[in-house]
PDB file of C-alpha atoms and ligand atoms in Angstrom:
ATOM      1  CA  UNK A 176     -11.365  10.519  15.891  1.00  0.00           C
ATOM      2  CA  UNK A 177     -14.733  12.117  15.533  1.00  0.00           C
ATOM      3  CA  UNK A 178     -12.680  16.159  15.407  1.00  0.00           C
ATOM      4  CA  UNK A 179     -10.695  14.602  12.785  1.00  0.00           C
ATOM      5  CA  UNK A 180     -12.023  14.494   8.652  1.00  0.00           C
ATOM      6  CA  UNK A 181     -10.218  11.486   7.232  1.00  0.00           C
ATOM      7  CA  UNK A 182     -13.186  10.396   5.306  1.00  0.00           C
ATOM      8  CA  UNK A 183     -11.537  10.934   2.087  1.00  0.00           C
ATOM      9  CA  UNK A 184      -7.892  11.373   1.394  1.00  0.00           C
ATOM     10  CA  UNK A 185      -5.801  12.293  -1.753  1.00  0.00           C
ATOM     11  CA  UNK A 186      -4.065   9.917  -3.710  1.00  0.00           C
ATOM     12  CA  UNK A 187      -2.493  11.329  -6.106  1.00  0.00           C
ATOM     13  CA  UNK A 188      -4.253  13.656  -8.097  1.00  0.00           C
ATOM     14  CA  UNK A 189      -7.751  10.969  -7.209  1.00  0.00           C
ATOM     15  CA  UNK A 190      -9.286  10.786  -3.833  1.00  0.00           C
ATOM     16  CA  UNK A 191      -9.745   7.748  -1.976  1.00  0.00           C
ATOM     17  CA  UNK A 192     -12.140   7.037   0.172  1.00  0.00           C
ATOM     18  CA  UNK A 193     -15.349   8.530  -1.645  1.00  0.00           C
ATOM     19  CA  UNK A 194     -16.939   5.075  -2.642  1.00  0.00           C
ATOM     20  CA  UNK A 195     -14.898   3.769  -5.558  1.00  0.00           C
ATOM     21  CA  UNK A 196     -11.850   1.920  -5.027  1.00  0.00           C
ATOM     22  CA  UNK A 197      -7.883   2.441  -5.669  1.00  0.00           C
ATOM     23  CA  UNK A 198      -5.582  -0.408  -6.202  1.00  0.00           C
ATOM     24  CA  UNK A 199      -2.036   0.266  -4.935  1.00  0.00           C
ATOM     25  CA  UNK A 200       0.151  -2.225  -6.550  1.00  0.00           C
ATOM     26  CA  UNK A 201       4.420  -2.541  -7.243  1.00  0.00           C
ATOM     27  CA  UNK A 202       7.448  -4.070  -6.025  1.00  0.00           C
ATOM     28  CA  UNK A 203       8.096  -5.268  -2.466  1.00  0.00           C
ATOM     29  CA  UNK A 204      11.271  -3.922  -3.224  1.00  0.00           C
ATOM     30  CA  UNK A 205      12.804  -1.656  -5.808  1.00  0.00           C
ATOM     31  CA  UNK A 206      15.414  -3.274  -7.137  1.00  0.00           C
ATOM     32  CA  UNK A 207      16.823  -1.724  -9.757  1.00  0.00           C
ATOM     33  CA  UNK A 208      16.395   0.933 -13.194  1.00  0.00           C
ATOM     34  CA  UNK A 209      14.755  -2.010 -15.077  1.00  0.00           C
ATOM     35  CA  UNK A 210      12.954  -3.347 -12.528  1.00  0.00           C
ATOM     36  CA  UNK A 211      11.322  -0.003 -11.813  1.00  0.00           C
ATOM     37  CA  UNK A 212      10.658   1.137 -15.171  1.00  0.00           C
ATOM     38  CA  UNK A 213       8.986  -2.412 -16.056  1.00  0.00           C
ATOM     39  CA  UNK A 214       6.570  -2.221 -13.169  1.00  0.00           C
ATOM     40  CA  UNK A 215       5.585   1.437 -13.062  1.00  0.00           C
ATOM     41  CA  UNK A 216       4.667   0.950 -16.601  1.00  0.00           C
ATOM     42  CA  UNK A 217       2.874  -2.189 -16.192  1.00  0.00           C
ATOM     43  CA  UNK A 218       1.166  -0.898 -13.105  1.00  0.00           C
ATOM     44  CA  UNK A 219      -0.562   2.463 -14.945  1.00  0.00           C
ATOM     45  CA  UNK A 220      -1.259   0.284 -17.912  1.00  0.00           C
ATOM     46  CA  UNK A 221      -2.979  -2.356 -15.325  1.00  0.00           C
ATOM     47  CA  UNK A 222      -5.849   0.487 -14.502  1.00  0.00           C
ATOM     48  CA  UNK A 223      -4.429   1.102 -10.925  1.00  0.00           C
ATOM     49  CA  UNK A 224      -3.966   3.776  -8.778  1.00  0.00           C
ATOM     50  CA  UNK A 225      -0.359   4.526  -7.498  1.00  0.00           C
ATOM     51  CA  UNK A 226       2.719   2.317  -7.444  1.00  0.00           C
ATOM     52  CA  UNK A 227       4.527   1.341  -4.622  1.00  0.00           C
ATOM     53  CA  UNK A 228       8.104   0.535  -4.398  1.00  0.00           C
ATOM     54  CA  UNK A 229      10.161  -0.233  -0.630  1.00  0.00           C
ATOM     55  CA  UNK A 230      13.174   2.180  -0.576  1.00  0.00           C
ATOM     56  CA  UNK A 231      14.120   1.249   2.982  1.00  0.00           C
ATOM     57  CA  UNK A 232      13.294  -2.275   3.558  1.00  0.00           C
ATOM     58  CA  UNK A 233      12.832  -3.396   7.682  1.00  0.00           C
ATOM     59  CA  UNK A 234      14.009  -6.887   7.159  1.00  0.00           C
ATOM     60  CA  UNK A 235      13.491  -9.517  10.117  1.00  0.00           C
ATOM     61  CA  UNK A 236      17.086 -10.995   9.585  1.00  0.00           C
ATOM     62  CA  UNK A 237      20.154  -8.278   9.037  1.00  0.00           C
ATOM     63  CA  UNK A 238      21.252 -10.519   6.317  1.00  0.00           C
ATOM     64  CA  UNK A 239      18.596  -9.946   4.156  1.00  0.00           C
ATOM     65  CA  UNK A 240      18.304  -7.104   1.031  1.00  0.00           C
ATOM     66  CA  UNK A 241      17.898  -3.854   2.977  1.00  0.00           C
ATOM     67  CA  UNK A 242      16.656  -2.161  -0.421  1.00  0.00           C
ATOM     68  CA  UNK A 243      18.638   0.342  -2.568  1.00  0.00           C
ATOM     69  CA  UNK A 244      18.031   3.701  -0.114  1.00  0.00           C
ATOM     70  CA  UNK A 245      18.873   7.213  -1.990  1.00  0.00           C
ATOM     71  CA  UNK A 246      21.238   5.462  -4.390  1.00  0.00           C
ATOM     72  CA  UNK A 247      17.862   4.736  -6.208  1.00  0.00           C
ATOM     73  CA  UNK A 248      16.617   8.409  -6.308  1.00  0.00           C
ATOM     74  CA  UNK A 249      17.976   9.438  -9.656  1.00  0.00           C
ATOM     75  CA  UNK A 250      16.544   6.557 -11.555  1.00  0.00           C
ATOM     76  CA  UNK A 251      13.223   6.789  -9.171  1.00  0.00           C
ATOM     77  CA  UNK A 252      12.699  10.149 -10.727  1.00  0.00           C
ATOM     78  CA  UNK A 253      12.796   9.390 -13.930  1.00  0.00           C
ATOM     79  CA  UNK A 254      10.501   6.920 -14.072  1.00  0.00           C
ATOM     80  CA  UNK A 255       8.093   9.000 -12.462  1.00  0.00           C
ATOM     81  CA  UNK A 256       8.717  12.245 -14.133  1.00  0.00           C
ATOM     82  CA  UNK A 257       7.403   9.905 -17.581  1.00  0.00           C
ATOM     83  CA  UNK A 258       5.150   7.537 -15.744  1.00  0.00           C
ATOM     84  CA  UNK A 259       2.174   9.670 -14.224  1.00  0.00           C
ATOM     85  CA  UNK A 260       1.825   7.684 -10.713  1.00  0.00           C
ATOM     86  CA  UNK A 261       2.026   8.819  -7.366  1.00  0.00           C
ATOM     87  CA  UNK A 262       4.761   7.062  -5.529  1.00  0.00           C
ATOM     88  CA  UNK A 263       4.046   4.721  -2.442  1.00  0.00           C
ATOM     89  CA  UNK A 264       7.124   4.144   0.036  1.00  0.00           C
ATOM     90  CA  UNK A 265       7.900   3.020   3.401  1.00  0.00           C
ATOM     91  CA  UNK A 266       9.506   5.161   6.032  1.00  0.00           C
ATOM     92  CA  UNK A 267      11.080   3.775   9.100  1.00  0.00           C
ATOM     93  CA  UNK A 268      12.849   6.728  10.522  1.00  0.00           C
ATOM     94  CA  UNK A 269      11.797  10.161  11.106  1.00  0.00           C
ATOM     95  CA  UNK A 270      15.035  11.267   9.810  1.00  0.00           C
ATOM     96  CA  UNK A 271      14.576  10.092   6.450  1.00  0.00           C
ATOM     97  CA  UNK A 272      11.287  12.435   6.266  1.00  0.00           C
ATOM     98  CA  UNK A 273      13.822  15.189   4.541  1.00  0.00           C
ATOM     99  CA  UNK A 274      15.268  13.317   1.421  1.00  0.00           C
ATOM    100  CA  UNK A 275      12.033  11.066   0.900  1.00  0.00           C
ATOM    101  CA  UNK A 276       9.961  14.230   1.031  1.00  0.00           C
ATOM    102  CA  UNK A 277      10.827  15.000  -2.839  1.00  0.00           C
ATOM    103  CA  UNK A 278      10.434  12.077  -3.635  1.00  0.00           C
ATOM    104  CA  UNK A 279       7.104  10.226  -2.021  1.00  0.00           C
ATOM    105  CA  UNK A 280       3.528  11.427  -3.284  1.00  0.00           C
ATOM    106  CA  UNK A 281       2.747   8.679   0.015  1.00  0.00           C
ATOM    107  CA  UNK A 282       4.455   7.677   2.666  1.00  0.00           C
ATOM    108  CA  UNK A 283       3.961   3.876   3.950  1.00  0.00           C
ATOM    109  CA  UNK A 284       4.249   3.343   7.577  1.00  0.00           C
ATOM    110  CA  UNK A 285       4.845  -0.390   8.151  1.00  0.00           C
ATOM    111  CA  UNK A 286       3.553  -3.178  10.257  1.00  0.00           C
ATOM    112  CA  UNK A 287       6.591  -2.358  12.773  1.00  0.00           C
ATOM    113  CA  UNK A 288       6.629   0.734  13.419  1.00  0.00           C
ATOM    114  CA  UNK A 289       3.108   1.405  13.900  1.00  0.00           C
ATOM    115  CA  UNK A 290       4.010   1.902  17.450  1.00  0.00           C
ATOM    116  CA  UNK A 291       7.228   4.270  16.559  1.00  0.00           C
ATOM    117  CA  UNK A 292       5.533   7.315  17.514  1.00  0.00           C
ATOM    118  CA  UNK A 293       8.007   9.599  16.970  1.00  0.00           C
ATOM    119  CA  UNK A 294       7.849   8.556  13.366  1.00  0.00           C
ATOM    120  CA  UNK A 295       3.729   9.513  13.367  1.00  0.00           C
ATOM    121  CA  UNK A 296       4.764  12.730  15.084  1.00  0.00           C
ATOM    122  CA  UNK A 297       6.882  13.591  12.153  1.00  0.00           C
ATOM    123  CA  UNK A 298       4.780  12.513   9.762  1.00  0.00           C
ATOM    124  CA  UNK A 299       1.587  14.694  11.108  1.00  0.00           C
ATOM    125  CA  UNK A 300       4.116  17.837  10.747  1.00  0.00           C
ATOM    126  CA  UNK A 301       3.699  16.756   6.740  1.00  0.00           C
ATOM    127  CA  UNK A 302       0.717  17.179   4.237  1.00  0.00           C
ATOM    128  CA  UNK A 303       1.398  13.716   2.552  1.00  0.00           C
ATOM    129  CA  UNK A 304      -0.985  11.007   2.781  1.00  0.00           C
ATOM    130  CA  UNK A 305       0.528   8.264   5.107  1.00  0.00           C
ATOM    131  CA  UNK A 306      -0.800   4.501   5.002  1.00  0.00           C
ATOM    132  CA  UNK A 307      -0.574   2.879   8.720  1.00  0.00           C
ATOM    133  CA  UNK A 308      -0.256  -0.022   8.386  1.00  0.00           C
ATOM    134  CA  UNK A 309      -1.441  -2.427  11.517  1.00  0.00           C
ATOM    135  CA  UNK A 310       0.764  -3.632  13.674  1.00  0.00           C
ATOM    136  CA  UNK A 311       0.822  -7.403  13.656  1.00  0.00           C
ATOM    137  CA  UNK A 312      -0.362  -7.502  17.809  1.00  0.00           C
ATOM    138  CA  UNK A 313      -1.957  -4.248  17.663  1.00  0.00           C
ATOM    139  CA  UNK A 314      -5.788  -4.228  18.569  1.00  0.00           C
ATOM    140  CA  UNK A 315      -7.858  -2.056  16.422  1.00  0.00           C
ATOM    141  CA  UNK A 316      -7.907   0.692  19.096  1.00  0.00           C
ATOM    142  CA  UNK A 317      -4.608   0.952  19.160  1.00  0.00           C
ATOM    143  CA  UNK A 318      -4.157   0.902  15.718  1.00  0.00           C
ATOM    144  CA  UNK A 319      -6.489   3.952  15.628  1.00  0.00           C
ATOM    145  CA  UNK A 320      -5.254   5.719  18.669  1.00  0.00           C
ATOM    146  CA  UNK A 321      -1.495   5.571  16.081  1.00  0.00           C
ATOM    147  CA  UNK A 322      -3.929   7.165  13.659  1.00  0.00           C
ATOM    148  CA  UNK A 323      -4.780  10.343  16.301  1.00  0.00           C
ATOM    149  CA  UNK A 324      -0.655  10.922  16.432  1.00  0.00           C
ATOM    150  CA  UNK A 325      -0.462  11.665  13.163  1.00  0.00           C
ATOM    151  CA  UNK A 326      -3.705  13.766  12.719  1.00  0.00           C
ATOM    152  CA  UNK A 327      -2.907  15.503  15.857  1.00  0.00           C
ATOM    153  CA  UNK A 328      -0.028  17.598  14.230  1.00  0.00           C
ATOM    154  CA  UNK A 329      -2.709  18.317  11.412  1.00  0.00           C
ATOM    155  CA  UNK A 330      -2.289  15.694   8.801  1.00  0.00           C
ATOM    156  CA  UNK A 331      -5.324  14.037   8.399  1.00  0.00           C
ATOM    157  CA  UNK A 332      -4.397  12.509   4.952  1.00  0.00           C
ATOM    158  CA  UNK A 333      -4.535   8.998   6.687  1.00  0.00           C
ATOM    159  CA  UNK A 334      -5.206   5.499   5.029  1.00  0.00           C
ATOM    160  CA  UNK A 335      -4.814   2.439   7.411  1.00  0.00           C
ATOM    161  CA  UNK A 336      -4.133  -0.791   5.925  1.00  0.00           C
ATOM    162  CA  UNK A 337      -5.299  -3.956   7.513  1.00  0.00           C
ATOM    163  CA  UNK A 338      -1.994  -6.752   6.130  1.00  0.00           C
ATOM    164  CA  UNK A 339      -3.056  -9.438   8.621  1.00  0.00           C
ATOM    165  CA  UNK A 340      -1.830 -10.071  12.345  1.00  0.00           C
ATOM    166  CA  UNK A 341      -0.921 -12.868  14.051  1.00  0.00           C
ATOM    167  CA  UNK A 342      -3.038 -15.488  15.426  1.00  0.00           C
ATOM    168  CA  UNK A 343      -2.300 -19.276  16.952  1.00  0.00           C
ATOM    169  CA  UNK A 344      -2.640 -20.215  13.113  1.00  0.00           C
ATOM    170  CA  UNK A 345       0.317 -20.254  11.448  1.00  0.00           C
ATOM    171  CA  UNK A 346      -0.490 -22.299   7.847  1.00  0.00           C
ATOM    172  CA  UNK A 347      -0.166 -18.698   6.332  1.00  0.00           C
ATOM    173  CA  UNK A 348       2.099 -16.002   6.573  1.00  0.00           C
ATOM    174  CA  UNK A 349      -1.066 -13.797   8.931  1.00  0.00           C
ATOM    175  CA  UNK A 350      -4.410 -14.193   9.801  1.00  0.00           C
ATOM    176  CA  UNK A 351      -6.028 -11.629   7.300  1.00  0.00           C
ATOM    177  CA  UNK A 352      -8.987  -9.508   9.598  1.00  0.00           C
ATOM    178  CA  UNK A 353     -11.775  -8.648   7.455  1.00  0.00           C
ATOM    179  CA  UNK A 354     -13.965  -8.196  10.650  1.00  0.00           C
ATOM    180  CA  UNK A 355     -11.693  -5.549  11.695  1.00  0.00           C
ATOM    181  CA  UNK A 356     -11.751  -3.980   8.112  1.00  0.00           C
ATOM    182  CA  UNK A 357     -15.661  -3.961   8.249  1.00  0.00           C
ATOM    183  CA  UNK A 358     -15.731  -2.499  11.524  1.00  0.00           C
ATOM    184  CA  UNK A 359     -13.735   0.402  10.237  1.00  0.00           C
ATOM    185  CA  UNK A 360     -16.008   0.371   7.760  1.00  0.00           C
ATOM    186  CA  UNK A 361     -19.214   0.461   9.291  1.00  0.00           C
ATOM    187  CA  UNK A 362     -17.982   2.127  12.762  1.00  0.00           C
ATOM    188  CA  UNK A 363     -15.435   4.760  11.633  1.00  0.00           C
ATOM    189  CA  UNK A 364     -14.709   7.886   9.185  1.00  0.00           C
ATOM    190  CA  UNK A 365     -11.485   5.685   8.664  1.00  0.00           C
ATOM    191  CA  UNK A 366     -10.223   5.305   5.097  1.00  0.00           C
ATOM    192  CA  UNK A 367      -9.311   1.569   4.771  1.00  0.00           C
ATOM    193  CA  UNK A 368      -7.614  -0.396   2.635  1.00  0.00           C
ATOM    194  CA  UNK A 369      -5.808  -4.134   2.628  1.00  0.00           C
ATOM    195  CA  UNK A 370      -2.721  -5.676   1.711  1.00  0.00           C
ATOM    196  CA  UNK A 371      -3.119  -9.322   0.904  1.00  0.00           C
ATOM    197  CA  UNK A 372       0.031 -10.160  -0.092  1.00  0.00           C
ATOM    198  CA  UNK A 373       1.302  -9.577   3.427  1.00  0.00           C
ATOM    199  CA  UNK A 374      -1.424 -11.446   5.114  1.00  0.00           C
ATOM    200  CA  UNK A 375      -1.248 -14.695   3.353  1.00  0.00           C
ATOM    201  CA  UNK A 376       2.627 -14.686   1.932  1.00  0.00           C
ATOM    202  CA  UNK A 377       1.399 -17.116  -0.980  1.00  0.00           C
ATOM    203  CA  UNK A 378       0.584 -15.607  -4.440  1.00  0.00           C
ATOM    204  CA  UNK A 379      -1.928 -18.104  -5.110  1.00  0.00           C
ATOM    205  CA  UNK A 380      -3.791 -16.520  -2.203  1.00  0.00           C
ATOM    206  CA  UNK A 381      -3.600 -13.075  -2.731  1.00  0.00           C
ATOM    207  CA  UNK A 382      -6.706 -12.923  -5.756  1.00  0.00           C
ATOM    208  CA  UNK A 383      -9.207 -14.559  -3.082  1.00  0.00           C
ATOM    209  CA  UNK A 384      -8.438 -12.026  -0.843  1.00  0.00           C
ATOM    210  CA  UNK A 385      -8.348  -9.201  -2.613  1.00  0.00           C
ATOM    211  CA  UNK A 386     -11.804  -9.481  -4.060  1.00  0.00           C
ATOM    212  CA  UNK A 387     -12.897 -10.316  -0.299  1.00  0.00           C
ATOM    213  CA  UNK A 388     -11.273  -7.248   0.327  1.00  0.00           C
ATOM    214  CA  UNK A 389     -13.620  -5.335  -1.806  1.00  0.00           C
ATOM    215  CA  UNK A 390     -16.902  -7.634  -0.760  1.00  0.00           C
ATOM    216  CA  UNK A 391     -16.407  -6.254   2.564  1.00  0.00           C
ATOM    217  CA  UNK A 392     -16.264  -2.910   1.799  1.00  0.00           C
ATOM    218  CA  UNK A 393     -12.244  -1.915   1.935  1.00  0.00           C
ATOM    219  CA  UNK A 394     -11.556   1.221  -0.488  1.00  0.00           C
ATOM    220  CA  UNK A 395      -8.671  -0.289  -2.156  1.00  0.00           C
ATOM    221  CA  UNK A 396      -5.980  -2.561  -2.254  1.00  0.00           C
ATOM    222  CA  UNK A 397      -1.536  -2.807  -1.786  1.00  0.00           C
ATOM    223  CA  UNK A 398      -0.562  -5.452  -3.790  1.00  0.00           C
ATOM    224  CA  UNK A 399       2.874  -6.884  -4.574  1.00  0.00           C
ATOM    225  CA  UNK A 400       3.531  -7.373  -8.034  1.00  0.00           C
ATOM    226  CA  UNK A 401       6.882  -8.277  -9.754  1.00  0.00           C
ATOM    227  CA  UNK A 402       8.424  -8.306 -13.425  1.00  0.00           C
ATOM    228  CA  UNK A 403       9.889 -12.143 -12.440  1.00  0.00           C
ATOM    229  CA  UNK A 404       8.156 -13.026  -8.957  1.00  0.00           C
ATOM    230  CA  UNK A 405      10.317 -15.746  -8.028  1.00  0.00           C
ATOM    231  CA  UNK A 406      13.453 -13.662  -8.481  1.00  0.00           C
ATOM    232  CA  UNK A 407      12.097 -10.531  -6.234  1.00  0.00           C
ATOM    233  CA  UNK A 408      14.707  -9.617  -3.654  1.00  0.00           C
ATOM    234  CA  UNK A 409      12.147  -9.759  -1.068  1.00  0.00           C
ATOM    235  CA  UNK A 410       8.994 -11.276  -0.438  1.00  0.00           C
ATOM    236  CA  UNK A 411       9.004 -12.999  -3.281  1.00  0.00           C
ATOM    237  CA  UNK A 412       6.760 -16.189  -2.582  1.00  0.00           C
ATOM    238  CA  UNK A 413       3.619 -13.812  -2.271  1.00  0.00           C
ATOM    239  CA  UNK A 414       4.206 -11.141  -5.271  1.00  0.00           C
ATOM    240  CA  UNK A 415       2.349 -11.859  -8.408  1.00  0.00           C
ATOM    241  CA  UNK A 416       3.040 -11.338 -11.880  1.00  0.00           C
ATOM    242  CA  UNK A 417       1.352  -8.236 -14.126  1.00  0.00           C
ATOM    243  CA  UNK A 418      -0.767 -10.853 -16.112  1.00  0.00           C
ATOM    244  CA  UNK A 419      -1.963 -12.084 -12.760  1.00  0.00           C
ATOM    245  CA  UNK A 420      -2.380  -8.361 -11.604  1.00  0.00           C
ATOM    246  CA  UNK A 421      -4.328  -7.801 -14.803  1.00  0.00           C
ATOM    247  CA  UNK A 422      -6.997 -10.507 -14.725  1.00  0.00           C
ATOM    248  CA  UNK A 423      -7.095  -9.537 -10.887  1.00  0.00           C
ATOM    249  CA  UNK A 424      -7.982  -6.291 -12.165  1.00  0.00           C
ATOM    250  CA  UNK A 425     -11.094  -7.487 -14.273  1.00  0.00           C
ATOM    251  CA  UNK A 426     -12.499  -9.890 -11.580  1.00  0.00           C
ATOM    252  CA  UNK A 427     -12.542  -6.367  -9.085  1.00  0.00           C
ATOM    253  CA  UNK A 428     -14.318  -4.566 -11.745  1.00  0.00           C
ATOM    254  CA  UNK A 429     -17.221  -6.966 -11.683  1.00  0.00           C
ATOM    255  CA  UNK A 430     -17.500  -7.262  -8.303  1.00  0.00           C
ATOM    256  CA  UNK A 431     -17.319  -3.903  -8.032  1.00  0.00           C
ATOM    257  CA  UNK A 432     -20.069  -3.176 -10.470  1.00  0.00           C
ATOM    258  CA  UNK A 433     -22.626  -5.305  -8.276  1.00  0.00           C
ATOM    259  CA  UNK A 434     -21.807  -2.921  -5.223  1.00  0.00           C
ATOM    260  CA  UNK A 435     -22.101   0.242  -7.244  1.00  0.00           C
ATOM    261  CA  UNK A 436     -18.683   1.240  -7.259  1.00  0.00           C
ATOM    262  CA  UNK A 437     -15.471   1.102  -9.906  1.00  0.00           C
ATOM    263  CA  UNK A 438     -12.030   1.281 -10.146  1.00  0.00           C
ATOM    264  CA  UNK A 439     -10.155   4.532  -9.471  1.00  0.00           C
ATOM    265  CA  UNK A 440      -6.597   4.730 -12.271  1.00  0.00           C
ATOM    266  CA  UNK A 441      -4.249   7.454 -11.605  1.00  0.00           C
ATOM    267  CA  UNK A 442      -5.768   9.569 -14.421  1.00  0.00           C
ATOM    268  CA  UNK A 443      -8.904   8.872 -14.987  1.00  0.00           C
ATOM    269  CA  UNK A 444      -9.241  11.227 -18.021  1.00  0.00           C
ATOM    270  CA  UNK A 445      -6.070   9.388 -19.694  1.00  0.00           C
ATOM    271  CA  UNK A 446      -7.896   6.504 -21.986  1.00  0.00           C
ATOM    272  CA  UNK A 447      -6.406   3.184 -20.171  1.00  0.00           C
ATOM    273  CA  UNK A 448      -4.808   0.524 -23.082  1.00  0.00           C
ATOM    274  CA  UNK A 449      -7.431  -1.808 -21.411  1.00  0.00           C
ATOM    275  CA  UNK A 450     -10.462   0.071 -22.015  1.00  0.00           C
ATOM    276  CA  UNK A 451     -12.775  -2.647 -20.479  1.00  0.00           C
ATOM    277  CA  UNK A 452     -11.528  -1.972 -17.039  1.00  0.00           C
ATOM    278  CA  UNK A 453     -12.934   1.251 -16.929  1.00  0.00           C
ATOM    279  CA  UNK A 454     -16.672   1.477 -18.440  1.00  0.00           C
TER     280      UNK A 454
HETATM  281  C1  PEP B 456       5.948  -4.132   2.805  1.00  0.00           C
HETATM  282  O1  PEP B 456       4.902  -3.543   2.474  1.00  0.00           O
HETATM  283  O2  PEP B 456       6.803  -4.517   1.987  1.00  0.00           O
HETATM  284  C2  PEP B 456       6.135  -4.480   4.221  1.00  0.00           C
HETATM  285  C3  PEP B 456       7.330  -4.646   4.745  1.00  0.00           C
HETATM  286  O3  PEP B 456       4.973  -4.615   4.873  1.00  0.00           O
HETATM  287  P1  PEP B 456       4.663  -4.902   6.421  1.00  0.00           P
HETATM  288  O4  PEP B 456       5.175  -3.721   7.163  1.00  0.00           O
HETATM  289  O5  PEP B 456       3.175  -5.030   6.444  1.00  0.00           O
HETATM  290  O6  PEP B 456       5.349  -6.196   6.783  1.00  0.00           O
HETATM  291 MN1   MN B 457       6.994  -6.897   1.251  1.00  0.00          MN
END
């Protein structure tokens, strides 16, 4: 990747990627008008960074909530047009590139269709920042070489996310790799974030994580977080509530403070309602 300048990549109206560090946090799912409004507001009042919300949900048994698609454009909108946060959301087919374009301040590629390159194609024809998310098999160099499709068509507004891979151990959800996240780190121009939720599946897990995240180095965070987590349409076992996303919040600010480093909010000349998040 060494042609390739993905050492910092817009967020938003922020930058990540330049030392401080961005927590991406919302619904697995997005549910409904309530549920959106609820969460985006609770999100920018929590300090973080952009709000993320599955449109088009790849679901591992057909059964399952397939999320709300367009139908949940109008009310999508206006939430954002009054709640200042760019918008985080998977995309799992090329073709859906033209109505989610409007839409999307970031497009999410997920853990199964890191390999889809026709999807990274399309998405390197964009300017919008794209998290890759790793495959659940996928070595690190093939997780980067998925990185090099989408740069090669000029988009180099690339975030990967490390949300855990399988292993022989199956007590959790994934095996979260924080060696691979420091490698990235230390090795690469790579902007890199995690997703605990995904890795462990167990809300009681995803705090411990997440501030390992940031120990070793990651430059943010996508977090699940739900009005009522037990009722979330999806994944709802590992999303956590907004008080639990707040005092989350607090613990990453002092850890970041040893390391030099601080939170990044979506505005960071808006005043936050928790002041002591941001000193
Ligand atoms: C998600 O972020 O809701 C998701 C489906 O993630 P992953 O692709 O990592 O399973
Ligand atoms: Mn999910």
């Amino acid at each position: 990747m060494s042609s390739y300048n993905c050492r910092t990549v817009k967020l938003g109206r922020c930058e990540i990627g330049n030392g401080d560090f961005s927590v991406i946090a919302g619904p697995c799912s997005v549910e409904s008008a309530e549920q959106f409004e609820i969460a985006a507001k609770r999100v920018f009042n929590s300090g973080a960074a952009a709000l993320r919300g599955g449109l088009k949900k790849m679901r591992t048994k057909p059964d399952s909530f397939q999320g709300l698609g367009r139908s949940a454009i109008p009310f999508v909108k206006d939430t954002l047009s009054r709640i200042p946060l760019p918008f985080v959301s998977e995309i799992t087919d090329p073709r859906d590139c033209e109505w989610m374009i409007d839409i999307v301040d970031v497009f999410q590629v997920g853990t199964r269709n890191m390999y889809n390159y026709d999807l990274l194609r399309e998405l390197g024809r964009t300017k919008k920042t794209v998290i890759l998310k790793r495959a659940f098999s996928a070595f690190v160099d093939e997780w980067i070489h998925a990185a090099e499709y989408i740069a090669r068509g000029g988009n180099t507004n690339i975030i990967l996310c490390e949300r855990g891979i399988r292993t022989f151990e199956t007590r959790l959800r994934n095996t979260l790799d924080l060696g691979a996240v420091a490698y990235l780190k230390q090795s690469t121009d790579f902007v890199v974030i995690v997703d605990p939720s995904h890795a462990c599946g167990q809300r009681e897990l995803v705090e411990p994580l997440s501030l390992a995240a940031a120990a070793c180095g990651a430059d943010g965070l996508l977090i699940e977080v739900h009005p009522t987590p037990k009722l979330a349409f999806s994944d709802s076992e590992q999303a956590i509530d907004f008080t639990e996303l707040e005092s989350l919040m607090q613990k990453l600010n002092l850890l970041l403070k040893s390391q030099g480093r601080k939170l990044m909010p979506a505005q960071p000349e808006v005043i936050p309602l928790r002041k002591e998040l941001h000193p």
